[in-house]
Coordinates of N, CA and C in Angstrom, one line a residue:
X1 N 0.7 30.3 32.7 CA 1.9 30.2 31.8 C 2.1 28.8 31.3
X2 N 2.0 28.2 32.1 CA 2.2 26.2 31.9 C 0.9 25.7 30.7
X3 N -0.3 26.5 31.1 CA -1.3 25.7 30.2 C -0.7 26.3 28.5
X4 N -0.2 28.1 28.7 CA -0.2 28.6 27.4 C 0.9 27.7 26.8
X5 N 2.4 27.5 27.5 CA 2.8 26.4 26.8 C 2.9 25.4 26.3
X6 N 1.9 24.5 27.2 CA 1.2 23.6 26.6 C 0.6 23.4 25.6
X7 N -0.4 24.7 25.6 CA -1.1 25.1 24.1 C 0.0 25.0 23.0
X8 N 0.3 25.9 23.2 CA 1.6 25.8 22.0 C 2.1 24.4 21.6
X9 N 2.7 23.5 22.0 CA 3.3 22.2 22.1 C 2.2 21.3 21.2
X10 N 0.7 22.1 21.7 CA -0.1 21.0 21.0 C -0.1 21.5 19.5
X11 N -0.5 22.8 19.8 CA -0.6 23.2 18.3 C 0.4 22.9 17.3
X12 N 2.0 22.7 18.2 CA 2.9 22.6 17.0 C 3.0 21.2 16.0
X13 N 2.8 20.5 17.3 CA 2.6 18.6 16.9 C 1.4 19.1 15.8
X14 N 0.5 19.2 16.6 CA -0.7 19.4 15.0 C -0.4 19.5 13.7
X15 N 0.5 21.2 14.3 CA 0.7 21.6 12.5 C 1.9 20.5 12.1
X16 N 2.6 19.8 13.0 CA 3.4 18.8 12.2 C 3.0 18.0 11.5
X17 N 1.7 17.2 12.8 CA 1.3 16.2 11.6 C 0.2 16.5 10.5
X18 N -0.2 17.5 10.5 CA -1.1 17.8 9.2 C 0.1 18.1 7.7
X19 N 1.3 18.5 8.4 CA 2.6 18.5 7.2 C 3.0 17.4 6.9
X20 N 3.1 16.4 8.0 CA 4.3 15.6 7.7 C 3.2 14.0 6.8
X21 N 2.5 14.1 6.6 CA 1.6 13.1 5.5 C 2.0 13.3 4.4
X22 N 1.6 15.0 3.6 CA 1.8 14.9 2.6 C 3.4 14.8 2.3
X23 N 4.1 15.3 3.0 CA 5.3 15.6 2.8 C 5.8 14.1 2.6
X24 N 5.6 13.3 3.4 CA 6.4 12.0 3.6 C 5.7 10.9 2.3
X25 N 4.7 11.9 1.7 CA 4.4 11.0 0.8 C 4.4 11.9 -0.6
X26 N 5.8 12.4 -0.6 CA 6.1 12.8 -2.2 C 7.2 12.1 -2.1
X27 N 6.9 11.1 -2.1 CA 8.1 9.7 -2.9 C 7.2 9.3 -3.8
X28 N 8.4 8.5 -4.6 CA 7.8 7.9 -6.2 C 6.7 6.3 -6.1
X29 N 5.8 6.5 -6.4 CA 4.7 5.8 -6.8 C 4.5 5.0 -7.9
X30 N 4.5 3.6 -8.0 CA 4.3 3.1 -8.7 C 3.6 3.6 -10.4
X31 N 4.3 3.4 -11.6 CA 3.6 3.8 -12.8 C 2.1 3.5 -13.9
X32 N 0.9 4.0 -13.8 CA 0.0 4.0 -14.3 C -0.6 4.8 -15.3
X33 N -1.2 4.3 -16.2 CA -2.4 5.4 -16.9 C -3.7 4.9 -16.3
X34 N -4.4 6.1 -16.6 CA -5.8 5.7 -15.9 C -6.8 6.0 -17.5
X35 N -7.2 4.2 -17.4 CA -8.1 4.2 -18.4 C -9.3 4.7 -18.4
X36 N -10.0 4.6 -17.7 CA -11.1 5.2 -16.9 C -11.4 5.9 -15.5
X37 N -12.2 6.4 -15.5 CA -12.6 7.0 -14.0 C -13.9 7.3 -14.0
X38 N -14.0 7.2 -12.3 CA -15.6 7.2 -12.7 C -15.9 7.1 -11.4
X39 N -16.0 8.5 -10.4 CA -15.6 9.0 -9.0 C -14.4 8.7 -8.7
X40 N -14.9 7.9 -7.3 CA -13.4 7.2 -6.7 C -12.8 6.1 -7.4
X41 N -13.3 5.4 -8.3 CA -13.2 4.1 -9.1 C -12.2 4.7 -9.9
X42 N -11.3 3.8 -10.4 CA -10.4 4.2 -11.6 C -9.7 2.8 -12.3
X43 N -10.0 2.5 -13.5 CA -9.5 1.2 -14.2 C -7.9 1.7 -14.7
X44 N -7.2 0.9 -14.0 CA -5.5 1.5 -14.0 C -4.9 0.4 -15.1
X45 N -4.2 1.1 -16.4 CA -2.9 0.1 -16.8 C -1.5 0.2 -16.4
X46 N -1.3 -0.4 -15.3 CA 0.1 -0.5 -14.8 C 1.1 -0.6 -15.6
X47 N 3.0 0.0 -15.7 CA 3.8 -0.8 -16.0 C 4.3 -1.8 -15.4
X48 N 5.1 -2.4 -15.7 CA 5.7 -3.7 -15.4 C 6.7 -2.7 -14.2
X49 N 7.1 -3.8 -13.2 CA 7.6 -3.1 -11.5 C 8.2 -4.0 -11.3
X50 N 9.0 -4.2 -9.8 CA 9.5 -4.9 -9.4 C 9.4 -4.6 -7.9
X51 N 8.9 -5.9 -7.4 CA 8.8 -5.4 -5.7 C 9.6 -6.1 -5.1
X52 N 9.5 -6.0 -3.2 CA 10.4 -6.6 -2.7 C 9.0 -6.9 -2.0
X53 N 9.2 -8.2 -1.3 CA 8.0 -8.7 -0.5 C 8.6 -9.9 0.3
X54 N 7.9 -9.7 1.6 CA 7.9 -10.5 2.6 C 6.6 -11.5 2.5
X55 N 6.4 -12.2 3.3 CA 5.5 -13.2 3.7 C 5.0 -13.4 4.9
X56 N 4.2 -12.6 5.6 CA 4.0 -12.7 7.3 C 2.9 -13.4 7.5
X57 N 2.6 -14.1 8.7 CA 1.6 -14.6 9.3 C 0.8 -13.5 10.4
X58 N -0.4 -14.2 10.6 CA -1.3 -13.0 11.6 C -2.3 -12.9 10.6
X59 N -3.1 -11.9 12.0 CA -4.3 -10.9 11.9 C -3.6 -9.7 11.0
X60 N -4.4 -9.1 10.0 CA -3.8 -8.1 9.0 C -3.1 -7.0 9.7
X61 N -3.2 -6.4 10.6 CA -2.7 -5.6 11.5 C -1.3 -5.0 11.8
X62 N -0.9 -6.6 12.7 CA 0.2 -6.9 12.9 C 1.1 -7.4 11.7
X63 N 0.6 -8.2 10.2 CA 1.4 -8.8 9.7 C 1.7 -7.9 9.1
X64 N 1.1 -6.4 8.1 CA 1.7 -5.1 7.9 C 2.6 -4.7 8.8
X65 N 2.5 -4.1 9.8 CA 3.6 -3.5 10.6 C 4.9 -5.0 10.6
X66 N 5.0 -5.9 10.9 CA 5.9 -7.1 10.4 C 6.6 -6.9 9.2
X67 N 5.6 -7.3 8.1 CA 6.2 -6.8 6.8 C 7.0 -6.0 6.6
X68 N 6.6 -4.6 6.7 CA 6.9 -3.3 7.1 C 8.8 -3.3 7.7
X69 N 8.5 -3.9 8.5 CA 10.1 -3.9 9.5 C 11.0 -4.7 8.8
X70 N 10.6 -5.7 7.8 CA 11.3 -6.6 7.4 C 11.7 -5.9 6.3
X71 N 10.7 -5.4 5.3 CA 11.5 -4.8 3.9 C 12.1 -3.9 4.1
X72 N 11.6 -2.5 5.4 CA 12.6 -1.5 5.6 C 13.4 -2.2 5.9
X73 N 14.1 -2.5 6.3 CA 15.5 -3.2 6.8 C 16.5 -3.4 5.4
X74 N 15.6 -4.1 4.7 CA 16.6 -4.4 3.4 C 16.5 -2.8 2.8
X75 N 15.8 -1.6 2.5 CA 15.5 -0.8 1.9 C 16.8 0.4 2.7
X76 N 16.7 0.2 4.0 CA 18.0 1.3 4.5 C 19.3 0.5 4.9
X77 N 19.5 -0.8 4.3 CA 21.1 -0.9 4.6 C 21.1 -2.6 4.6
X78 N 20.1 -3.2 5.2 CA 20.5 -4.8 5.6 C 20.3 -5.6 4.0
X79 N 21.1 -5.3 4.1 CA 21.0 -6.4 2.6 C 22.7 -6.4 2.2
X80 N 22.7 -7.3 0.7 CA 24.6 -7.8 0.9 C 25.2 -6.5 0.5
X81 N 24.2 -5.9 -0.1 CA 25.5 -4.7 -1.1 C 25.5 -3.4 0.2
X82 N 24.9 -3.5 1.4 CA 24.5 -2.5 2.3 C 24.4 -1.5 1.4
X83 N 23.4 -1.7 0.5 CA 23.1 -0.5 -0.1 C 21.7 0.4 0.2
X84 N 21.4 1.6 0.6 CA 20.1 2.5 1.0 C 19.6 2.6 -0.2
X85 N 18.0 2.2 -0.5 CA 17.1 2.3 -1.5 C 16.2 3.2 -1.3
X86 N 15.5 3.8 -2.0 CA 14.4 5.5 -1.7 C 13.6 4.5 -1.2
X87 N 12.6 5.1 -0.7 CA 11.5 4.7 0.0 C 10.7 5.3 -1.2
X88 N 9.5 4.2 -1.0 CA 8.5 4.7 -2.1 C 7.0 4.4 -1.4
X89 N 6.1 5.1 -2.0 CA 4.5 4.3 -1.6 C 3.9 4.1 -2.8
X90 N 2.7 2.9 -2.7 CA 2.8 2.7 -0.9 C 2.9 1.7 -0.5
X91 N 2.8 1.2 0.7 CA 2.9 -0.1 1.3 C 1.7 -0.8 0.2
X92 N 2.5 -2.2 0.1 CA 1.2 -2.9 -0.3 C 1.1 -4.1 0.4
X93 N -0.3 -5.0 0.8 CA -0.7 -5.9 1.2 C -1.8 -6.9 0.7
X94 N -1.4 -8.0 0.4 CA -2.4 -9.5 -0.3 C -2.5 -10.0 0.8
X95 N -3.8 -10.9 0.7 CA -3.8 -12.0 1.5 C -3.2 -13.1 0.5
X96 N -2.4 -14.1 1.3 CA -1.9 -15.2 0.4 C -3.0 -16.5 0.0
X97 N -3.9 -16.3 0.8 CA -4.7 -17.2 1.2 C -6.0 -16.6 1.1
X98 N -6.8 -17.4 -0.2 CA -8.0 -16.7 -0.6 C -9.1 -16.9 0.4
X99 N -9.7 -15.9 1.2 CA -11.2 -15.9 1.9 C -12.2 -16.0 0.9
X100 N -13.4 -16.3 1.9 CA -14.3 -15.9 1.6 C -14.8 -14.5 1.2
X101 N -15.6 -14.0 -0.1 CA -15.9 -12.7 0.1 C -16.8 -12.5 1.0
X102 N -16.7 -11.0 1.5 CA -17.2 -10.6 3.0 C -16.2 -10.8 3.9
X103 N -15.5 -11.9 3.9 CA -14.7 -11.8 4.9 C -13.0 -11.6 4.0
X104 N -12.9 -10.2 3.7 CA -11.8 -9.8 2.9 C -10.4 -9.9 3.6
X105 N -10.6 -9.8 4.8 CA -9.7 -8.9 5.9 C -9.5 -10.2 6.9
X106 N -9.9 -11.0 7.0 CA -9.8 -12.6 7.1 C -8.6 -13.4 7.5
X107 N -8.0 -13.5 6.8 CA -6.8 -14.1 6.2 C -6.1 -14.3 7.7
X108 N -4.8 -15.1 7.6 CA -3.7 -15.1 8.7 C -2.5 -15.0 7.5
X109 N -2.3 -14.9 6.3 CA -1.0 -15.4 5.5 C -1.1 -14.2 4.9
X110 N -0.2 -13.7 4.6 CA 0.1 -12.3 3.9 C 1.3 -12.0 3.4
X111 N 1.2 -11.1 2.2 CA 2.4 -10.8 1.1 C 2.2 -9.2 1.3
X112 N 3.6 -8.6 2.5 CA 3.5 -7.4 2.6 C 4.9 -7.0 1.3
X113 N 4.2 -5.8 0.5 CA 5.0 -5.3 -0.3 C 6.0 -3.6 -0.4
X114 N 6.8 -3.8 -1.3 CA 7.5 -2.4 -1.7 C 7.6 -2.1 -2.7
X115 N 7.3 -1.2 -3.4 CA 7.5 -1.5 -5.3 C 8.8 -0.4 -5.0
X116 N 10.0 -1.2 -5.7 CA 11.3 -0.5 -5.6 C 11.1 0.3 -6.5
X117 N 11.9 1.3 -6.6 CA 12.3 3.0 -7.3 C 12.7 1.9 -8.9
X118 N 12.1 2.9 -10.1 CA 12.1 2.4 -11.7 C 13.6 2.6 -11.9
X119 N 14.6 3.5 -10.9 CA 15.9 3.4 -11.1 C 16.7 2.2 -11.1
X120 N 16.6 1.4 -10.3 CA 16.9 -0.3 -10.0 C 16.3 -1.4 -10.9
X121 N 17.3 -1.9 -11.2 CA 16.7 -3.3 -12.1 C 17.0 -4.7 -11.0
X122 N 16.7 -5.8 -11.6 CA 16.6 -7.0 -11.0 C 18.5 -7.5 -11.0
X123 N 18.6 -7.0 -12.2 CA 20.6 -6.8 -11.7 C 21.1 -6.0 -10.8
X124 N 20.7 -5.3 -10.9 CA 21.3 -4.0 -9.8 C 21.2 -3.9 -8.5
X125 N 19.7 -4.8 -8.2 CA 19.1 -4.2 -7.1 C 20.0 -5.6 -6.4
X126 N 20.6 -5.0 -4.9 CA 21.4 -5.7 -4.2 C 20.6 -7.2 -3.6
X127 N 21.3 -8.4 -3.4 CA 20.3 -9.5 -3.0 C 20.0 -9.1 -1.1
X128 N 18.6 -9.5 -1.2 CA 18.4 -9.3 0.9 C 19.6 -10.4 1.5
X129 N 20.1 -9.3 2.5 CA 20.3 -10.6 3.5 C 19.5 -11.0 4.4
X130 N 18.5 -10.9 4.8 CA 17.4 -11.8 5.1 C 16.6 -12.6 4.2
X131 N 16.8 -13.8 4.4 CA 15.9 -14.5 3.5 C 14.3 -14.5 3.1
X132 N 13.6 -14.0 4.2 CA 12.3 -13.5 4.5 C 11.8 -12.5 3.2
X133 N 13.2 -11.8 2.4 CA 12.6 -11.1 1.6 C 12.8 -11.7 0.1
X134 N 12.1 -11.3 -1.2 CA 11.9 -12.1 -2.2 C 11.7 -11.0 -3.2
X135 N 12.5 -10.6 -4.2 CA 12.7 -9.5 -5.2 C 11.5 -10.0 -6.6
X136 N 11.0 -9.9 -6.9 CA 10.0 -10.0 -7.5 C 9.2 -9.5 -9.0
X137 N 9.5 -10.1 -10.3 CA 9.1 -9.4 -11.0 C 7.7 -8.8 -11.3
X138 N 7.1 -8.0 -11.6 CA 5.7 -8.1 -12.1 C 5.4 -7.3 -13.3
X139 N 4.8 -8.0 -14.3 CA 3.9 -7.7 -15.7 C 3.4 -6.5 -15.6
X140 N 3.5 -5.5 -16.4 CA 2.2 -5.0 -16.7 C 0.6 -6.1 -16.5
X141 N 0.1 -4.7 -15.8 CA -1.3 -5.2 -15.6 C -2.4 -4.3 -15.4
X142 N -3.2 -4.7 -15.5 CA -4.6 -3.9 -15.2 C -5.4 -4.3 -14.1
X143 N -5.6 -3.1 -13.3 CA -6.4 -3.3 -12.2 C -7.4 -2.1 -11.6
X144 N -8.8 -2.4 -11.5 CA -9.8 -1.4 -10.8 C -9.2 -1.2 -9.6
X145 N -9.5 0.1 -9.2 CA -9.1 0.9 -7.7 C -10.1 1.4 -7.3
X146 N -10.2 1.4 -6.2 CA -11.3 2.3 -5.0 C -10.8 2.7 -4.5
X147 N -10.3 4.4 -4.0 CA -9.4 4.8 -3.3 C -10.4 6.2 -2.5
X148 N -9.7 5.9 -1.4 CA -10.3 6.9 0.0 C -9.4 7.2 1.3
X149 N -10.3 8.2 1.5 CA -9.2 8.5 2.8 C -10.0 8.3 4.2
X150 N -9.4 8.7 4.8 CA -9.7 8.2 6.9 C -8.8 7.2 6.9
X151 N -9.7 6.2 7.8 CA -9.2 5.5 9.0 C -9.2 3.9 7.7
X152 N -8.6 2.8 8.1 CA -8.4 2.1 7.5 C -9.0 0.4 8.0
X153 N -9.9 0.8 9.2 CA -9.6 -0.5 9.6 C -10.2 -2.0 8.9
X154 N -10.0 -3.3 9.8 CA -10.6 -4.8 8.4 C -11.9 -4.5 8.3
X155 N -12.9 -3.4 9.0 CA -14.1 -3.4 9.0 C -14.4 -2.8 7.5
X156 N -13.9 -1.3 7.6 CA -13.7 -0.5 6.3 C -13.0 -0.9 5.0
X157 N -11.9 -1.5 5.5 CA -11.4 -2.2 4.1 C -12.4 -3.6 3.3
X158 N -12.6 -4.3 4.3 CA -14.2 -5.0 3.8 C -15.4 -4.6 3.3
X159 N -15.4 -3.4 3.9 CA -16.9 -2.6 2.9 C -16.3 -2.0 1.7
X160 N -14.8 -1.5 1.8 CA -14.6 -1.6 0.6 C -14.1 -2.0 -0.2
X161 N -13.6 -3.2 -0.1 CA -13.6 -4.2 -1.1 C -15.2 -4.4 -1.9
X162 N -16.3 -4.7 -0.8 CA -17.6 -5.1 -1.5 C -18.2 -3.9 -2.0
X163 N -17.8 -2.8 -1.9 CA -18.4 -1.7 -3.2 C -17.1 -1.9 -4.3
X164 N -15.6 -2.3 -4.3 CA -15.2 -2.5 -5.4 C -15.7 -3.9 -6.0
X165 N -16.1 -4.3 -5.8 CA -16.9 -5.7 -6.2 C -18.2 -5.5 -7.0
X166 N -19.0 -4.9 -6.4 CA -20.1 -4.3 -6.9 C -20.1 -3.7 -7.7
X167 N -19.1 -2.8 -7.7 CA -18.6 -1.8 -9.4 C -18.4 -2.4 -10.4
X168 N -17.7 -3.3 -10.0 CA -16.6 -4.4 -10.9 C -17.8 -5.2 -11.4
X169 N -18.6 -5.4 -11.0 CA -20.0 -6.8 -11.3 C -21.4 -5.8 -12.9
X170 N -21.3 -4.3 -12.1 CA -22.4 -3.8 -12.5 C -21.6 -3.5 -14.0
X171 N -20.2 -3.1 -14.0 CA -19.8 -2.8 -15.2 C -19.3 -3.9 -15.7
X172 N -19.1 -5.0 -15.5 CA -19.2 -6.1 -16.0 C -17.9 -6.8 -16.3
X173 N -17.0 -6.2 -15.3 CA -15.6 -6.5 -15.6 C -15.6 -7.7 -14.6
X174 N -14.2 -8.6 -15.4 CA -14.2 -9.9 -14.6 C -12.4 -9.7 -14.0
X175 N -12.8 -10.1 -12.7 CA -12.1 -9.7 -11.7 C -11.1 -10.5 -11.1
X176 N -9.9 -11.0 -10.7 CA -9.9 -12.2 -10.0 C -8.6 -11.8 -8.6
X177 N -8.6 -12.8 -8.1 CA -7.7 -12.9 -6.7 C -8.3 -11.9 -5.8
X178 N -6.8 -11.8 -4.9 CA -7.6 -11.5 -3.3 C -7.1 -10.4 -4.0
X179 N -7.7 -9.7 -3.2 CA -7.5 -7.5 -2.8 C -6.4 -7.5 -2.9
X180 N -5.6 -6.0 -3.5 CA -4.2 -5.8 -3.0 C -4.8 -4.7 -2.6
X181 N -4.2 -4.6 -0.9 CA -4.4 -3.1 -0.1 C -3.7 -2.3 -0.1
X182 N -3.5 -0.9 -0.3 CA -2.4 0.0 -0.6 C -2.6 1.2 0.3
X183 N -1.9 1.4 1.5 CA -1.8 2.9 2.0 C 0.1 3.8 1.8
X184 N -0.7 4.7 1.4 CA 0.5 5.7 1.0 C 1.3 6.4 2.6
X185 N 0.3 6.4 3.4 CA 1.2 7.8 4.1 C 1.5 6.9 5.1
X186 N 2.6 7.5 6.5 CA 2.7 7.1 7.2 C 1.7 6.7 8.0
X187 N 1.9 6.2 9.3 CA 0.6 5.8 10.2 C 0.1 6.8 11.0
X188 N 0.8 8.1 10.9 CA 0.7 9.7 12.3 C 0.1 10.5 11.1
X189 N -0.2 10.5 10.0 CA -1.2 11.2 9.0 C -2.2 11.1 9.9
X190 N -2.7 12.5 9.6 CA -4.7 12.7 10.1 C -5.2 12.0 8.5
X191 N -6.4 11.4 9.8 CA -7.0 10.1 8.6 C -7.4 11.0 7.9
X192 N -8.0 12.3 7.4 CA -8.5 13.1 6.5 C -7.6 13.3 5.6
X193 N -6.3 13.3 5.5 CA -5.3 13.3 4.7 C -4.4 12.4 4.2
X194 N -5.1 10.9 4.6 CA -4.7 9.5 3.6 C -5.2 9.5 2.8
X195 N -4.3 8.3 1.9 CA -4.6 8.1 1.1 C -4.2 6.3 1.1
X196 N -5.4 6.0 0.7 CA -5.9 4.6 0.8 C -6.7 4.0 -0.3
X197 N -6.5 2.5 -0.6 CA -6.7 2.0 -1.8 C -7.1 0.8 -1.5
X198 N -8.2 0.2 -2.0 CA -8.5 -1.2 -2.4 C -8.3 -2.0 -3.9
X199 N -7.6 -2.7 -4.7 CA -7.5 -2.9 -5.8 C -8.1 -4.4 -6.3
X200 N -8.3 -4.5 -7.3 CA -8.4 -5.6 -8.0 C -7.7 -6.4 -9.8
X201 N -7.3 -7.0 -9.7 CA -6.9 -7.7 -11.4 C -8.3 -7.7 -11.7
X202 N -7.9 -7.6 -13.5 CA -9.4 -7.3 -13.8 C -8.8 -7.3 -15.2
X203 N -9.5 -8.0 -16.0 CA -9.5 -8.4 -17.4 C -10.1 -7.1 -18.1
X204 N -9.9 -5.9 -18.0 CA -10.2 -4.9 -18.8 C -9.7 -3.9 -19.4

């Protein structure tokens, strides 16, 4: 009787977390057309956004999960206007500090990001009360994407930055700055049901 309830318990977690990925990732996403495509590759024209971004130090790992704690904070209440903001995806992450290519994942300095809800403007949106965070405008822009799902780690996000490189080289687009890394779902998604991104600026 103990093992069958066991069973049960496991199955239920399962079927949770096989739900709770997609579900937790029907929030609003930043706005694109996609100029091209071409498999997993896709040459994106972004609109102009507005993020909130921290600045952490570390191994990419920990300065994500950092980041992470710092913008939620302003996003469900700590900030002056104690006002709650949607949550959106996905997380984004730069290194501030250009590596070496090959070594993408490298870095100790990092710009973890949030692209706030297109409902909020730069008047609206309440100032952080943590200083750590920095409201930020950004242009329209264009940028190639490689996007995949599993597991995420600096090994795989470095092989995939150098196949977005390679794409970017063979089609002849010129490219610049460090990667922006982008995961949508929570961290308890089954890696088969992420969704994950390598990006680049790109003059095209």
């Amino acid at each position: 009787m103990l093992v069958w309830s066991i069973g049960l318990v496991v199955l239920a977690l399962a079927g949770a977390a096989i739900a709770a990925g997609p579900i937790m990732s029907r929030v609003e996403h930043p706005r694109y057309d996609v100029v091209r495509r071409d498999g997993a590759f896709e040459i994106r024209a972004y609109a102009p956004m507005i993020i909130a971004q921290a600045e952490v130090h570390g191994a990419r790992k920990p300065a994500i999960e950092e980041g992470f704690r710092i913008i939620g904070g302003y996003i469900f209440g700590a900030n002056q206007g104690k006002a709650k903001i949607a949550m959106t995806a996905p997380v984004q992450q730069q290194a501030t500090v250009l590596t070496p290519a090959g070594n993408e994942t490298g870095s100790d300095r990092w710009s973890v990001s949030f692209v706030m809800p297109s409902s909020w403007t730069l008047d609206t949106l309440p100032p952080p009360a943590d200083g750590r965070i920095k409201l930020s405008p950004v242009p329209a822009q264009r940028m190639v994407a490689l996007t995949f799902s599993g597991s995420y780690s600096d090994g795989i996000l470095a092989d995939k930055t150098r196949e977005l490189r390679d794409y970017a080289q063979r089609q002849g687009l010129t490219v610049t700055g460090a990667p922006l890394l982008a995961f949508y779902n929570p961290p308890w998604t089954l890696p088969m049901l992420r969704r994950n991104e390598v990006m680049l600026a790109c003059g095209c």
